[in-house]
XYZ file of C-alpha atoms in Angstrom:
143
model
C -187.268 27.016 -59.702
C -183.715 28.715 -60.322
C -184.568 32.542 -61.335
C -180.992 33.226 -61.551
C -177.665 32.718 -61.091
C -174.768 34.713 -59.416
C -171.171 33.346 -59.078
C -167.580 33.056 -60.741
C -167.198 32.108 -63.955
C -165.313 28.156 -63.803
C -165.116 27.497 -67.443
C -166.468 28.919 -70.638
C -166.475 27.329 -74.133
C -168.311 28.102 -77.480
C -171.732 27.397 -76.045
C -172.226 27.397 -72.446
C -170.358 28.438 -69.322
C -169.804 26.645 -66.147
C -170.829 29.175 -63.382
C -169.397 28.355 -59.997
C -172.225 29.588 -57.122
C -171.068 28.954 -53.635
C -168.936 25.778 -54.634
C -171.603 24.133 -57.242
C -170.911 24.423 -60.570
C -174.087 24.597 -62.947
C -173.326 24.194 -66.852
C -175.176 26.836 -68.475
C -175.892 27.332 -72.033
C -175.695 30.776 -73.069
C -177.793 31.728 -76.399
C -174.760 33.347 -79.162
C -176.433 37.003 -78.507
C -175.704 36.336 -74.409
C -172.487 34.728 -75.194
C -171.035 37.807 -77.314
C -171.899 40.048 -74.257
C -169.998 37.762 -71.612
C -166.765 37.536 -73.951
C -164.545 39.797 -71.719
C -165.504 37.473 -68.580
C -162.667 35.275 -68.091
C -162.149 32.515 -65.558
C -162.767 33.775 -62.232
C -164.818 37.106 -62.839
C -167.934 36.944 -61.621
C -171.274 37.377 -63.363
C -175.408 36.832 -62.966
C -177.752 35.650 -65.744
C -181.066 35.035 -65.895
C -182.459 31.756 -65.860
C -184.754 29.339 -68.083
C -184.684 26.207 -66.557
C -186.164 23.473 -69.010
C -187.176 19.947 -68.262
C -189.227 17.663 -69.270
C -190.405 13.845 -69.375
C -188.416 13.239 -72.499
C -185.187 15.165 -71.652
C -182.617 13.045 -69.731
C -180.963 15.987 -67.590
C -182.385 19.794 -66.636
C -181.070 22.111 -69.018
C -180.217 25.928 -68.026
C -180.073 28.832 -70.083
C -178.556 31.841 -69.717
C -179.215 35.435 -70.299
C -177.978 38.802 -69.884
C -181.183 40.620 -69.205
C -185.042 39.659 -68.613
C -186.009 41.331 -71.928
C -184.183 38.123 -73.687
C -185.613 35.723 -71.428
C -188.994 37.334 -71.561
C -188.375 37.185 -75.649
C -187.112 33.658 -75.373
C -190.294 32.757 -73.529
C -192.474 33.940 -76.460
C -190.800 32.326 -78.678
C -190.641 29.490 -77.279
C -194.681 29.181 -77.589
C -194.323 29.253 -81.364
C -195.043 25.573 -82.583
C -192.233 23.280 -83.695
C -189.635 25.860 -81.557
C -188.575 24.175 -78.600
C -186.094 25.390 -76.133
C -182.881 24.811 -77.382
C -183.359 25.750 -81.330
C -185.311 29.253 -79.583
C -181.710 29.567 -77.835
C -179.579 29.006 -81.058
C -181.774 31.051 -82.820
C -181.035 34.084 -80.538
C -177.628 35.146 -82.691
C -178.768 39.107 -83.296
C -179.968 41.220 -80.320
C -183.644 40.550 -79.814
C -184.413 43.768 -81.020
C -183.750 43.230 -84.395
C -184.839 39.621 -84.019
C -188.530 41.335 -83.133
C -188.524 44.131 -85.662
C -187.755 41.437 -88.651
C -191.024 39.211 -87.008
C -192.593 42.492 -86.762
C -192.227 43.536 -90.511
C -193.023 39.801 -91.274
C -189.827 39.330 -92.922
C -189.310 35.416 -92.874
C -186.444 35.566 -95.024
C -184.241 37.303 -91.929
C -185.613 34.742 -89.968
C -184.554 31.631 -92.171
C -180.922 33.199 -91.786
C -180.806 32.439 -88.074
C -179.461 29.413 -86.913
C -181.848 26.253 -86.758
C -185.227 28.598 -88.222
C -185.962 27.288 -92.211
C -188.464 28.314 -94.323
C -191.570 26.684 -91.877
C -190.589 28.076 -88.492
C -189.920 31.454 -90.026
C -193.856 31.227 -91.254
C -194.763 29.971 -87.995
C -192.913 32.887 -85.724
C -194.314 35.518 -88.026
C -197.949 34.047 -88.095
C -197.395 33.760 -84.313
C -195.769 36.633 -82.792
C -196.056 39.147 -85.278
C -198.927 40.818 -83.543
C -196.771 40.378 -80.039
C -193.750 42.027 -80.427
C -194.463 45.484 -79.707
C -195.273 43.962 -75.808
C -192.066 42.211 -76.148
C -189.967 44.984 -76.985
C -191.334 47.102 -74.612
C -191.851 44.828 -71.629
C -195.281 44.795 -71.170
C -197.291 41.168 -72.026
C-alpha cells in the first residue's frame, strides 16, 4: 500500500499533479482544498502528500489521491463510508477546508453541502444522517 509520496513536482494541471519519486512519475489527483495549498509549487519543487490509493474490480487503473495533511485523508476516509459517495465525488467534494466541511455536517446544514461540487440534495441527507454524530472525532483526530 502507498502511504505517501515524496518527490519533485513533474507536471501539475487543474486536477492532479504528476509527482516524480526517484525517476517514476505517479499521476495524482489532488482534491480542490489540497490543490489551492500546492499552488506556489512549481515544476521541480519538491513536495509529500498523503496517500488514498483506490482500486477496485470495476476500476480499470489504481487511482491516487493526494493530500496535504492526515486530518483530510482521515476526513476523506469518513466520508467516503457515506452511501452513494465513492472516492472520486468524496475528492471533488473537498473544495472548503474540512473544517468547515465538518462544522456544516455538524450543524446538519445540507444546504452547504448541496453547494459542493458533485453532493445534491440526497448525498447531502445521507452525509448529515451519517456523519453528523462523527465529526467532532474527525476534527479532532481521534476515531
Amino acid at each position: 500500500m502507498i502511504a505517501t509520496l515524496r518527490g519533485r513536482v513533474r507536471s501539475k494541471v487543474e486536477d492532479h499533479v504528476i509527482l516524480d519519486v526517484s525517476g517514476v512519475g505517479y499521476e495524482i489527483y489532488v482534491p480542490p482544498v489540497a490543490m489551492r495549498q500546492l499552488e506556489a509549487a512549481e515544476k521541480g519543487v519538491e513536495l509529500e502528500l498523503v496517500i488514498y490509493y483506490h482500486a477496485t474490480r470495476d476500476q480499470p487503473r489504481p487511482v491516487l489521491i493526494g493530500f496535504t495533511s492526515e486530518l483530510e485523508k482521515k476526513f476523506f476516509e469518513k466520508l467516503i463510508t457515506v452511501k452513494d459517495i465513492g472516492p472520486m465525488i468524496a475528492a471533488r467534494s473537498l473544495s472548503v477546508p474540512v473544517s468547515e466541511m465538518a462544522s456544516a455536517i455538524g450543524r446538519g446544514d445540507e444546504k452547504y453541502l448541496r453547494a459542493l461540487p458533485g453532493v445534491g440534495p440526497q448525498k447531502a441527507k445521507n452525509i448529515v444522517a451519517q456523519l453528523q454524530s462523527k465529526v467532532a472525532e474527525i476534527v479532532t483526530g481521534v476515531g
